[in-house]
Amino acid sequence: MASKEEILINVTPRETRVAVIENGLVQELHLERTLSRGIVGNIYKGKVVRVLPGMQAAFVDIGLEKNGFLHAADIARNDPAFNGEPIKDIPPIQDLVREGVSVFVQALKDPIGSKGARLTTELSMPSRHLVYLPRGEDIGISQKIESAEERDRLRGIVQEIIDQQNLKGGFIIRTLAESASAEDISHDILFQQRLWEYVSTEMKTAKPASMVHEDVPLALRTMRDLVDENLEMIRVDSRETFDKAVGFAKEFVPEAADLLQYYPGEQPLFGLYSVEQEIENAMKRKVMLKSGGDMIIDQTEAMTTIDVNTGSYVGRRNLEETLFKTNLEAATEIAHQMRLRNLGGIIIVDFIDMQSRKHKKQVLAALETAIARDRVKINITDISPLGLVEITRKRTRESLEHTMCETCPTCSGRGMVKTVQTVCYEILREVIREDRQFKAQSYTIVASPDVVDLLLDEEASSLADLQEFIDRPISLQVDTHFLQQDYEIVLV
C-alpha cells in the first residue's frame, strides 16, 4: 500500500524549514538559514592551493573559510585530456592539476565539521527528470528503473532530442523520469541548455576563488528533488514563497503546481502537524519505543552509535520473546530516526543479543523493509555474533543535531545545546503563537544575556518586524541565571 505523503514548508525571514510527512508521521526535516545556506550544487572558479600526491587529492580555494577537497577520481572522469575515454587507472594527481592553476568545480558535499567541501570538476545541471553533464558524452540511467523496455524508451527519447538539436554533453536519466513523456524530457533538456548557456557566460568573466552559479533555495529545491507519485500536497505558510513556488513549478515541475497550497491559518503550520515536538525529540539522545524499550543515539566525528535496550519492557512469555519484539520495534524506529536526524556515514547498531537465528533474520529483514523508503543510498551488513549491525548511509549535508546545536562550553563537548540563533528564532515563533492565542497587551522576553544581545544586535530588525506584525510592544529582560536555551515570555 502506497504511503500518503505531504510536504510542509515553513518560511521566516531568516530560516526555511521543510518537513516530509508520511502517513501522519514526520520522516524528514530539511533546514536552510539565510546566513548559512548549503553549497551543494554551486559552481565555483577555484584556485589550486595545494597538491597532495599521497592522498591523490588537491585542496582548492573557492572563496570559503575552508578550502575544498578535490580527489583525482573526480577530475579524471571528464578531463578534456582523456577525450571521454574510460579510465581504468586514475592518473597521479600531480599529472592532472598543479598549484596556482584555476579550475571550475562544483560542490558535491557541504563542509562538515573540520572538513572542507567535497568538489568535482564533473559539472552537472540537475532538473526534474535528468542530470545534464556538459562535459560528458554518454547517456546513463538510474538502476532503480528496472524495466528493460522503459530504459530503452527513455534512452531513445534522450538520444533523439540530442540528434535533433545537435547537443553536446551527456545525460543521466533520473528515477523520477520513469513513465515521463517525451515532452517532459524535452522541457527539462531545454531548461538545462538555457541554464548551461547562462553559466558558461558567467564562467568567462569569473575571478579566481569566486562563485559562478548558486543552486536554487530550499523551498524550490523541494519541488525538484522531493516530489514523487505518492505526494498529495505541498503546504507553504509564506505568500511570497508560495508565489515563487507556483512560478517555479509551472515552468520546471508542472506536475507539482496543482499540489501547492498556501496556508494562512492562525495556528503555525508546523504546530498543526506536531513537527515542533518531533524536532525537540530529535535533539534527545534517548528515543522511547512504544513497548517500553528505548534506544540511545550518540553522534561522534567518526560514526554514530545506536544502542537498543529493553528498558521497562518485560514481555509476557519469556526473555527471548522480549528481546525479539524490542529489536523488531527498534529496527523500524532506527530507519525513521536516520531519516529524521539525517544521520550519515557509518552507523553502528547494537541490537540486544538474541539466540534464535530465525529471529535475527527477521529483525534484519524488518530493518531492510523500513529503509526502503529512504531517498539516500544505504548499505547494511548481517548481524554479527555480538549483535552489531553496520550501516553506511550516504552523507550529503550536516545532521539535524549539528545544524541546530553547538558544542556546549560548560561540558567541554560532552553534550549539545541549541545555538543562540536557534533560540532567538524559537522565541520569535513562540511570541507569534502566544499572541494568536492570548492577545496580550504587551510581551516581555526573559532570556540569557547572549540571546538578548543577539535580539538587540543582529536580530534587531527581525524583532522590530515582529512588533509591527503583531502590533504589540515587546521588551527584553536579561536573566543571568538562565542557560543559553532557556527563556520565558511574560504576558502583560
CSV table of C-alpha atoms in Angstrom, one decimal:
chain,number,residue,atom,x,y,z
A,1,MET,CA,0.0,0.0,0.0
A,2,ALA,CA,1.4,3.4,-1.1
A,3,SER,CA,2.1,5.8,1.7
A,4,LYS,CA,0.3,9.1,1.9
A,5,GLU,CA,2.9,11.9,1.7
A,6,GLU,CA,2.7,15.6,2.3
A,7,ILE,CA,5.4,18.3,2.3
A,8,LEU,CA,5.2,21.3,4.7
A,9,ILE,CA,7.3,24.4,4.0
A,10,ASN,CA,7.7,26.9,6.9
A,11,VAL,CA,9.3,30.2,6.0
A,12,THR,CA,10.6,33.0,8.2
A,13,PRO,CA,12.9,35.8,7.0
A,14,ARG,CA,16.0,34.1,8.4
A,15,GLU,CA,15.1,30.4,8.1
A,16,THR,CA,13.3,28.0,5.8
A,17,ARG,CA,12.2,24.6,7.2
A,18,VAL,CA,10.8,21.7,5.2
A,19,ALA,CA,9.1,18.6,6.7
A,20,VAL,CA,8.2,15.5,4.8
A,21,ILE,CA,5.1,13.8,6.3
A,22,GLU,CA,4.3,10.2,5.5
A,23,ASN,CA,1.0,8.7,6.9
A,24,GLY,CA,0.9,11.5,9.5
A,25,LEU,CA,4.5,10.9,10.8
A,26,VAL,CA,7.4,13.3,10.3
A,27,GLN,CA,10.0,11.4,8.3
A,28,GLU,CA,12.5,14.1,7.0
A,29,LEU,CA,13.4,17.6,8.1
A,30,HIS,CA,15.4,20.0,5.9
A,31,LEU,CA,16.6,23.3,7.2
A,32,GLU,CA,18.3,26.2,5.5
A,33,ARG,CA,19.3,29.5,7.1
A,34,THR,CA,19.8,32.7,5.1
A,35,LEU,CA,23.2,33.3,6.7
A,36,SER,CA,24.5,29.7,6.2
A,37,ARG,CA,22.9,28.2,3.1
A,38,GLY,CA,24.4,24.9,1.9
A,39,ILE,CA,26.6,24.9,-1.2
A,40,VAL,CA,25.9,21.6,-2.8
A,41,GLY,CA,25.3,22.2,-6.5
A,42,ASN,CA,27.1,25.5,-6.5
A,43,ILE,CA,29.7,26.1,-9.2
A,44,TYR,CA,33.0,27.9,-8.4
A,45,LYS,CA,36.1,29.1,-10.2
A,46,GLY,CA,38.6,27.7,-7.8
A,47,LYS,CA,42.4,28.0,-7.4
A,48,VAL,CA,44.5,25.0,-6.5
A,49,VAL,CA,46.5,25.9,-3.4
A,50,ARG,CA,48.0,22.5,-2.5
A,51,VAL,CA,48.5,19.2,-4.2
A,52,LEU,CA,48.9,16.0,-2.1
A,53,PRO,CA,50.3,13.1,-4.1
A,54,GLY,CA,50.0,10.7,-1.2
A,55,MET,CA,46.2,11.3,-0.9
A,56,GLN,CA,45.7,11.6,-4.7
A,57,ALA,CA,43.9,14.9,-4.0
A,58,ALA,CA,44.2,18.7,-4.0
A,59,PHE,CA,42.9,21.5,-1.9
A,60,VAL,CA,41.2,24.2,-3.8
A,61,ASP,CA,40.4,27.7,-2.7
A,62,ILE,CA,36.8,28.5,-3.7
A,63,GLY,CA,36.4,31.7,-1.6
A,64,LEU,CA,35.0,30.0,1.5
A,65,GLU,CA,36.5,29.7,5.1
A,66,LYS,CA,37.8,26.2,4.4
A,67,ASN,CA,39.5,25.0,1.2
A,68,GLY,CA,37.6,22.4,-0.8
A,69,PHE,CA,38.8,18.9,-1.3
A,70,LEU,CA,39.2,17.6,-4.9
A,71,HIS,CA,40.1,13.9,-5.5
A,72,ALA,CA,41.9,12.7,-8.6
A,73,ALA,CA,38.9,10.5,-9.5
A,74,ASP,CA,36.7,13.5,-9.7
A,75,ILE,CA,39.0,15.1,-12.3
A,76,ALA,CA,39.8,12.1,-14.5
A,77,ARG,CA,36.3,11.3,-15.5
A,78,ASN,CA,35.8,14.5,-17.5
A,79,ASP,CA,39.2,16.0,-18.1
A,80,PRO,CA,39.5,17.0,-21.8
A,81,ALA,CA,42.9,15.4,-22.0
A,82,PHE,CA,41.3,12.0,-21.9
A,83,ASN,CA,38.8,12.6,-24.7
A,84,GLY,CA,36.0,11.0,-22.8
A,85,GLU,CA,37.7,7.5,-23.0
A,86,PRO,CA,37.1,5.2,-20.0
A,87,ILE,CA,39.8,5.4,-17.4
A,88,LYS,CA,41.0,2.1,-15.9
A,89,ASP,CA,43.7,3.6,-13.8
A,90,ILE,CA,43.4,7.0,-12.3
A,91,PRO,CA,46.4,9.1,-13.2
A,92,PRO,CA,48.5,10.7,-10.4
A,93,ILE,CA,47.0,13.9,-9.1
A,94,GLN,CA,50.2,15.9,-10.0
A,95,ASP,CA,49.6,15.0,-13.7
A,96,LEU,CA,46.1,16.5,-13.6
A,97,VAL,CA,46.5,19.7,-11.6
A,98,ARG,CA,49.3,21.9,-10.2
A,99,GLU,CA,49.4,24.6,-7.6
A,100,GLY,CA,48.3,28.0,-8.7
A,101,VAL,CA,46.1,27.0,-11.6
A,102,SER,CA,42.4,27.9,-11.9
A,103,VAL,CA,39.8,25.1,-12.2
A,104,PHE,CA,36.0,25.2,-12.4
A,105,VAL,CA,34.5,22.9,-9.7
A,106,GLN,CA,31.1,22.0,-8.3
A,107,ALA,CA,30.3,21.2,-4.7
A,108,LEU,CA,29.3,17.6,-4.1
A,109,LYS,CA,29.1,17.8,-0.3
A,110,ASP,CA,28.8,20.7,2.2
A,111,PRO,CA,31.7,21.4,4.6
A,112,ILE,CA,31.2,19.2,7.6
A,113,GLY,CA,32.9,19.8,10.9
A,114,SER,CA,36.6,20.5,10.2
A,115,LYS,CA,36.4,19.2,6.6
A,116,GLY,CA,36.0,21.5,3.6
A,117,ALA,CA,33.5,20.9,0.8
A,118,ARG,CA,34.0,17.9,-1.4
A,119,LEU,CA,34.4,19.1,-5.0
A,120,THR,CA,34.3,17.7,-8.6
A,121,THR,CA,35.2,19.1,-12.0
A,122,GLU,CA,32.4,17.0,-13.5
A,123,LEU,CA,29.9,19.9,-13.6
A,124,SER,CA,26.2,19.0,-13.7
A,125,MET,CA,22.9,20.7,-14.2
A,126,PRO,CA,20.1,18.8,-12.4
A,127,SER,CA,16.5,19.0,-13.3
A,128,ARG,CA,13.3,17.1,-12.6
A,129,HIS,CA,14.0,14.1,-14.8
A,130,LEU,CA,17.6,14.4,-15.9
A,131,VAL,CA,21.1,15.5,-14.9
A,132,TYR,CA,23.0,17.2,-17.7
A,133,LEU,CA,26.7,16.7,-17.8
A,134,PRO,CA,28.1,19.5,-20.1
A,135,ARG,CA,31.5,17.8,-20.4
A,136,GLY,CA,30.2,14.2,-20.6
A,137,GLU,CA,29.3,12.1,-23.6
A,138,ASP,CA,27.2,9.1,-22.6
A,139,ILE,CA,23.6,8.6,-21.6
A,140,GLY,CA,23.3,7.0,-18.2
A,141,ILE,CA,20.2,5.8,-16.5
A,142,SER,CA,19.2,5.1,-12.9
A,143,GLN,CA,19.4,1.5,-11.8
A,144,LYS,CA,16.1,1.9,-9.9
A,145,ILE,CA,14.3,1.9,-13.3
A,146,GLU,CA,14.2,-1.9,-13.7
A,147,SER,CA,12.1,-2.4,-16.8
A,148,ALA,CA,14.3,-3.0,-19.8
A,149,GLU,CA,11.6,-1.7,-22.1
A,150,GLU,CA,11.2,1.5,-20.2
A,151,ARG,CA,15.0,2.0,-20.0
A,152,ASP,CA,15.2,1.6,-23.8
A,153,ARG,CA,12.3,4.0,-24.3
A,154,LEU,CA,13.9,6.7,-22.2
A,155,ARG,CA,17.3,6.3,-23.8
A,156,GLY,CA,15.7,6.6,-27.2
A,157,ILE,CA,13.9,9.8,-26.3
A,158,VAL,CA,17.0,11.5,-25.0
A,159,GLN,CA,19.1,10.3,-27.9
A,160,GLU,CA,16.5,11.6,-30.4
A,161,ILE,CA,16.5,15.1,-28.8
A,162,ILE,CA,20.3,15.1,-28.8
A,163,ASP,CA,20.4,14.3,-32.5
A,164,GLN,CA,17.6,16.8,-33.4
A,165,GLN,CA,19.1,19.7,-31.6
A,166,ASN,CA,22.8,18.7,-32.2
A,167,LEU,CA,23.5,18.9,-28.4
A,168,LYS,CA,26.9,18.3,-26.8
A,169,GLY,CA,27.4,16.7,-23.4
A,170,GLY,CA,26.0,13.7,-21.6
A,171,PHE,CA,22.8,13.0,-19.6
A,172,ILE,CA,21.9,10.8,-16.6
A,173,ILE,CA,18.2,9.8,-16.6
A,174,ARG,CA,16.9,10.0,-13.0
A,175,THR,CA,14.5,7.6,-11.3
A,176,LEU,CA,11.7,10.1,-11.5
A,177,ALA,CA,11.8,10.0,-15.3
A,178,GLU,CA,10.1,6.6,-15.3
A,179,SER,CA,6.9,7.0,-17.3
A,180,ALA,CA,7.7,10.6,-18.2
A,181,SER,CA,6.6,11.8,-21.6
A,182,ALA,CA,8.9,13.0,-24.4
A,183,GLU,CA,7.5,16.5,-23.9
A,184,ASP,CA,8.5,16.4,-20.2
A,185,ILE,CA,12.0,15.3,-21.0
A,186,SER,CA,12.4,17.8,-23.9
A,187,HIS,CA,11.3,20.6,-21.5
A,188,ASP,CA,13.9,19.5,-19.0
A,189,ILE,CA,16.7,19.5,-21.6
A,190,LEU,CA,15.6,22.9,-22.8
A,191,PHE,CA,15.8,24.3,-19.3
A,192,GLN,CA,19.3,22.7,-18.8
A,193,GLN,CA,20.6,24.1,-22.0
A,194,ARG,CA,19.4,27.6,-21.0
A,195,LEU,CA,21.0,27.2,-17.6
A,196,TRP,CA,24.3,26.0,-19.0
A,197,GLU,CA,24.4,28.8,-21.5
A,198,TYR,CA,24.0,31.3,-18.6
A,199,VAL,CA,26.6,29.5,-16.5
A,200,SER,CA,29.1,29.4,-19.4
A,201,THR,CA,28.8,33.1,-19.9
A,202,GLU,CA,29.4,33.7,-16.2
A,203,MET,CA,32.5,31.4,-16.3
A,204,LYS,CA,34.2,33.6,-18.9
A,205,THR,CA,34.3,36.6,-16.6
A,206,ALA,CA,34.6,34.9,-13.2
A,207,LYS,CA,37.5,35.7,-10.9
A,208,PRO,CA,39.5,33.0,-9.1
A,209,ALA,CA,38.1,31.8,-5.7
A,210,SER,CA,34.6,33.1,-6.6
A,211,MET,CA,31.1,31.6,-7.1
A,212,VAL,CA,29.9,31.3,-10.7
A,213,HIS,CA,26.4,29.8,-10.1
A,214,GLU,CA,24.3,29.2,-7.0
A,215,ASP,CA,21.8,26.4,-6.7
A,216,VAL,CA,18.1,27.3,-6.1
A,217,PRO,CA,16.9,27.8,-2.5
A,218,LEU,CA,15.5,25.0,-0.3
A,219,ALA,CA,11.8,25.8,-0.9
A,220,LEU,CA,12.2,25.5,-4.7
A,221,ARG,CA,14.7,22.5,-4.5
A,222,THR,CA,12.0,20.7,-2.6
A,223,MET,CA,9.8,20.5,-5.7
A,224,ARG,CA,12.7,19.5,-7.9
A,225,ASP,CA,14.0,16.8,-5.6
A,226,LEU,CA,11.3,15.6,-3.2
A,227,VAL,CA,8.1,15.4,-5.3
A,228,ASP,CA,7.1,11.9,-6.3
A,229,GLU,CA,3.9,9.9,-7.3
A,230,ASN,CA,2.9,9.5,-3.6
A,231,LEU,CA,2.9,13.2,-2.8
A,232,GLU,CA,-0.6,14.6,-2.3
A,233,MET,CA,0.0,18.1,-1.0
A,234,ILE,CA,2.7,20.8,-0.6
A,235,ARG,CA,1.6,23.4,2.0
A,236,VAL,CA,3.5,26.8,2.2
A,237,ASP,CA,2.9,29.3,5.0
A,238,SER,CA,4.5,32.3,3.2
A,239,ARG,CA,2.6,34.1,0.5
A,240,GLU,CA,5.8,35.4,-1.2
A,241,THR,CA,7.4,31.9,-1.2
A,242,PHE,CA,4.2,30.4,-2.4
A,243,ASP,CA,4.0,32.7,-5.4
A,244,LYS,CA,7.6,31.9,-6.3
A,245,ALA,CA,7.0,28.2,-5.9
A,246,VAL,CA,4.0,28.4,-8.2
A,247,GLY,CA,6.0,30.2,-10.8
A,248,PHE,CA,8.9,27.7,-10.5
A,249,ALA,CA,6.6,24.7,-10.6
A,250,LYS,CA,4.7,25.9,-13.7
A,251,GLU,CA,8.0,26.3,-15.5
A,252,PHE,CA,10.0,23.4,-14.3
A,253,VAL,CA,7.8,20.9,-12.3
A,254,PRO,CA,4.3,21.3,-13.8
A,255,GLU,CA,3.0,18.1,-12.0
A,256,ALA,CA,3.7,19.8,-8.7
A,257,ALA,CA,1.8,23.0,-9.5
A,258,ASP,CA,-1.6,21.6,-8.6
A,259,LEU,CA,-0.3,20.2,-5.3
A,260,LEU,CA,0.7,23.6,-3.9
A,261,GLN,CA,-1.4,25.2,-1.3
A,262,TYR,CA,-1.0,28.5,0.6
A,263,TYR,CA,-1.6,28.0,4.4
A,264,PRO,CA,-2.8,31.3,6.0
A,265,GLY,CA,-4.1,29.7,9.2
A,266,GLU,CA,-3.6,31.3,12.6
A,267,GLN,CA,-2.1,28.1,14.1
A,268,PRO,CA,1.5,27.7,13.0
A,269,LEU,CA,1.9,25.2,10.2
A,270,PHE,CA,4.4,23.0,12.0
A,271,GLY,CA,2.3,23.1,15.1
A,272,LEU,CA,-0.6,21.7,13.2
A,273,TYR,CA,1.3,18.6,12.4
A,274,SER,CA,3.3,18.4,15.7
A,275,VAL,CA,6.5,18.9,13.8
A,276,GLU,CA,8.0,21.2,16.5
A,277,GLN,CA,7.7,18.3,19.0
A,278,GLU,CA,9.4,16.0,16.6
A,279,ILE,CA,12.3,18.4,16.3
A,280,GLU,CA,12.6,18.6,20.0
A,281,ASN,CA,12.6,14.8,20.2
A,282,ALA,CA,15.2,14.6,17.5
A,283,MET,CA,17.6,16.6,19.7
A,284,LYS,CA,17.5,14.0,22.5
A,285,ARG,CA,19.9,11.1,23.0
A,286,LYS,CA,17.2,8.7,24.2
A,287,VAL,CA,14.3,7.6,21.9
A,288,MET,CA,11.5,5.8,23.7
A,289,LEU,CA,9.9,2.8,22.0
A,290,LYS,CA,6.1,2.2,22.3
A,291,SER,CA,6.7,-1.2,24.0
A,292,GLY,CA,8.7,0.5,26.8
A,293,GLY,CA,12.2,-0.2,25.4
A,294,ASP,CA,14.5,2.6,24.3
A,295,MET,CA,17.4,3.5,22.1
A,296,ILE,CA,20.4,5.7,22.9
A,297,ILE,CA,21.8,7.6,19.9
A,298,ASP,CA,25.3,9.1,20.1
A,299,GLN,CA,26.9,11.0,17.2
A,300,THR,CA,30.7,11.3,17.0
A,301,GLU,CA,33.1,12.6,14.4
A,302,ALA,CA,33.8,9.1,13.1
A,303,MET,CA,30.5,7.4,13.4
A,304,THR,CA,27.0,7.2,15.0
A,305,THR,CA,26.2,4.5,17.5
A,306,ILE,CA,22.7,3.3,18.4
A,307,ASP,CA,22.2,1.2,21.5
A,308,VAL,CA,19.0,-0.8,21.8
A,309,ASN,CA,17.7,-1.6,25.4
A,310,THR,CA,14.7,-3.4,26.7
A,311,GLY,CA,14.0,-0.6,29.3
A,312,SER,CA,10.8,-1.2,31.2
A,313,TYR,CA,9.5,-3.8,28.7
A,314,VAL,CA,9.5,-7.3,30.3
A,315,GLY,CA,7.3,-9.3,27.8
A,316,ARG,CA,4.6,-11.8,28.5
A,317,ARG,CA,6.2,-15.2,27.9
A,318,ASN,CA,9.9,-15.4,28.1
A,319,LEU,CA,13.2,-13.4,27.8
A,320,GLU,CA,13.8,-14.4,24.1
A,321,GLU,CA,10.4,-13.1,23.1
A,322,THR,CA,11.0,-9.8,24.9
A,323,LEU,CA,14.4,-9.3,23.2
A,324,PHE,CA,13.0,-10.2,19.8
A,325,LYS,CA,10.0,-7.8,20.0
A,326,THR,CA,12.1,-5.0,21.3
A,327,ASN,CA,14.7,-5.4,18.5
A,328,LEU,CA,11.9,-5.7,15.9
A,329,GLU,CA,10.3,-2.4,17.0
A,330,ALA,CA,13.7,-0.8,17.2
A,331,ALA,CA,14.5,-1.8,13.6
A,332,THR,CA,11.6,0.3,12.3
A,333,GLU,CA,12.4,3.2,14.5
A,334,ILE,CA,16.1,3.2,13.5
A,335,ALA,CA,15.1,3.7,9.9
A,336,HIS,CA,12.8,6.6,11.0
A,337,GLN,CA,15.5,8.2,13.1
A,338,MET,CA,18.2,8.0,10.4
A,339,ARG,CA,15.9,10.0,8.0
A,340,LEU,CA,14.6,12.4,10.7
A,341,ARG,CA,18.0,13.3,12.1
A,342,ASN,CA,19.8,12.8,8.7
A,343,LEU,CA,22.4,10.5,10.2
A,344,GLY,CA,25.2,9.8,7.7
A,345,GLY,CA,28.5,7.9,7.3
A,346,ILE,CA,29.0,4.8,9.5
A,347,ILE,CA,26.2,3.9,11.9
A,348,ILE,CA,26.7,1.0,14.3
A,349,VAL,CA,23.6,-0.5,15.8
A,350,ASP,CA,23.9,-2.6,19.0
A,351,PHE,CA,20.8,-4.8,19.0
A,352,ILE,CA,20.1,-6.8,22.1
A,353,ASP,CA,21.6,-10.3,21.8
A,354,MET,CA,19.3,-12.9,20.5
A,355,GLN,CA,19.9,-16.7,20.5
A,356,SER,CA,17.4,-17.6,17.7
A,357,ARG,CA,18.9,-17.4,14.2
A,358,LYS,CA,15.4,-17.0,12.8
A,359,HIS,CA,14.7,-14.0,15.0
A,360,LYS,CA,18.0,-12.4,13.8
A,361,LYS,CA,16.9,-12.8,10.2
A,362,GLN,CA,13.5,-11.3,10.9
A,363,VAL,CA,15.0,-8.3,12.6
A,364,LEU,CA,17.4,-7.7,9.7
A,365,ALA,CA,14.5,-8.1,7.2
A,366,ALA,CA,12.4,-5.6,9.2
A,367,LEU,CA,15.3,-3.1,9.0
A,368,GLU,CA,15.7,-3.6,5.3
A,369,THR,CA,12.0,-3.1,4.7
A,370,ALA,CA,11.9,0.1,6.8
A,371,ILE,CA,14.8,1.8,5.0
A,372,ALA,CA,13.3,1.0,1.5
A,373,ARG,CA,11.6,4.5,1.5
A,374,ASP,CA,14.8,6.4,2.3
A,375,ARG,CA,15.9,8.6,-0.5
A,376,VAL,CA,19.6,8.2,0.4
A,377,LYS,CA,21.7,5.3,-0.5
A,378,ILE,CA,22.1,2.8,2.4
A,379,ASN,CA,24.1,-0.5,2.8
A,380,ILE,CA,23.6,-2.9,5.7
A,381,THR,CA,25.7,-5.8,6.9
A,382,ASP,CA,24.4,-9.0,8.6
A,383,ILE,CA,24.1,-9.1,12.4
A,384,SER,CA,27.4,-10.0,13.9
A,385,PRO,CA,27.8,-12.6,16.7
A,386,LEU,CA,27.8,-9.7,19.2
A,387,GLY,CA,24.5,-8.4,17.9
A,388,LEU,CA,26.1,-5.5,15.9
A,389,VAL,CA,24.9,-4.2,12.5
A,390,GLU,CA,27.0,-1.9,10.5
A,391,ILE,CA,25.0,0.6,8.3
A,392,THR,CA,26.5,3.1,5.8
A,393,ARG,CA,24.3,5.9,4.8
A,394,LYS,CA,25.5,8.5,2.2
A,395,ARG,CA,26.3,11.8,3.9
A,396,THR,CA,25.5,14.9,1.8
A,397,ARG,CA,24.8,17.5,4.5
A,398,GLU,CA,25.1,18.1,8.2
A,399,SER,CA,22.9,16.1,10.5
A,400,LEU,CA,20.0,17.9,12.2
A,401,GLU,CA,21.7,18.0,15.5
A,402,HIS,CA,24.9,19.5,14.1
A,403,THR,CA,22.8,22.1,12.2
A,404,MET,CA,20.7,23.2,15.1
A,405,CYS,CA,23.1,22.7,18.0
A,406,GLU,CA,26.7,23.6,19.0
A,407,THR,CA,29.2,22.2,21.4
A,408,CYS,CA,28.4,23.1,25.0
A,409,PRO,CA,31.2,25.2,26.5
A,410,THR,CA,30.2,24.2,30.0
A,411,CYS,CA,30.7,20.5,29.5
A,412,SER,CA,33.7,20.7,27.1
A,413,GLY,CA,31.9,19.0,24.2
A,414,ARG,CA,30.3,16.1,26.0
A,415,GLY,CA,26.7,17.4,25.3
A,416,MET,CA,24.9,19.7,23.0
A,417,VAL,CA,22.8,22.8,23.4
A,418,LYS,CA,20.7,24.9,20.9
A,419,THR,CA,22.6,27.8,19.3
A,420,VAL,CA,21.8,31.3,20.3
A,421,GLN,CA,20.4,31.8,16.8
A,422,THR,CA,18.1,28.8,17.1
A,423,VAL,CA,16.8,30.0,20.5
A,424,CYS,CA,16.1,33.5,19.0
A,425,TYR,CA,14.1,32.1,16.1
A,426,GLU,CA,12.3,29.8,18.5
A,427,ILE,CA,11.4,32.8,20.7
A,428,LEU,CA,10.1,34.8,17.7
A,429,ARG,CA,7.9,32.0,16.7
A,430,GLU,CA,6.7,31.5,20.2
A,431,VAL,CA,5.7,35.2,20.5
A,432,ILE,CA,3.5,34.8,17.4
A,433,ARG,CA,1.9,31.7,18.8
A,434,GLU,CA,1.1,33.2,22.2
A,435,ASP,CA,-0.2,36.4,20.6
A,436,ARG,CA,-2.6,34.5,18.4
A,437,GLN,CA,-3.8,32.5,21.5
A,438,PHE,CA,-3.9,35.2,24.2
A,439,LYS,CA,-3.8,38.6,22.6
A,440,ALA,CA,-1.9,40.2,25.5
A,441,GLN,CA,-1.3,44.0,25.8
A,442,SER,CA,2.5,43.5,25.5
A,443,TYR,CA,5.2,40.9,25.9
A,444,THR,CA,8.5,40.7,27.8
A,445,ILE,CA,11.1,38.2,26.6
A,446,VAL,CA,13.2,37.0,29.5
A,447,ALA,CA,16.4,35.2,28.3
A,448,SER,CA,20.1,34.7,28.8
A,449,PRO,CA,22.5,37.6,28.1
A,450,ASP,CA,23.7,36.1,24.8
A,451,VAL,CA,20.2,35.6,23.5
A,452,VAL,CA,19.2,39.2,24.5
A,453,ASP,CA,22.4,40.6,22.9
A,454,LEU,CA,21.6,38.9,19.6
A,455,LEU,CA,18.0,40.1,19.6
A,456,LEU,CA,19.3,43.7,20.2
A,457,ASP,CA,22.1,43.4,17.6
A,458,GLU,CA,21.9,41.1,14.5
A,459,GLU,CA,18.2,40.2,15.0
A,460,ALA,CA,17.0,43.7,15.9
A,461,SER,CA,15.3,44.1,12.6
A,462,SER,CA,13.6,40.8,13.0
A,463,LEU,CA,12.3,41.9,16.4
A,464,ALA,CA,11.1,45.2,15.0
A,465,ASP,CA,9.3,43.4,12.2
A,466,LEU,CA,7.7,41.1,14.7
A,467,GLN,CA,6.4,44.1,16.8
A,468,GLU,CA,5.0,45.6,13.7
A,469,PHE,CA,3.4,42.3,12.6
A,470,ILE,CA,1.6,41.7,15.9
A,471,ASP,CA,1.1,45.4,16.7
A,472,ARG,CA,2.1,44.9,20.3
A,473,PRO,CA,5.2,46.3,22.2
A,474,ILE,CA,7.9,43.7,23.0
A,475,SER,CA,10.5,44.3,25.7
A,476,LEU,CA,13.7,42.4,26.6
A,477,GLN,CA,15.0,41.4,30.0
A,478,VAL,CA,18.2,39.6,30.9
A,479,ASP,CA,18.3,36.8,33.5
A,480,THR,CA,21.9,35.8,34.2
A,481,HIS,CA,20.8,32.6,35.8
A,482,PHE,CA,19.2,31.4,32.5
A,483,LEU,CA,21.1,28.9,30.5
A,484,GLN,CA,21.5,29.6,26.8
A,485,GLN,CA,18.5,27.7,25.7
A,486,ASP,CA,16.2,28.9,28.5
A,487,TYR,CA,13.7,31.7,28.0
A,488,GLU,CA,10.4,32.9,29.2
A,489,ILE,CA,7.7,35.1,27.5
A,490,VAL,CA,5.8,37.2,30.1
A,491,LEU,CA,2.3,38.4,29.1
A,492,VAL,CA,1.3,41.8,30.3
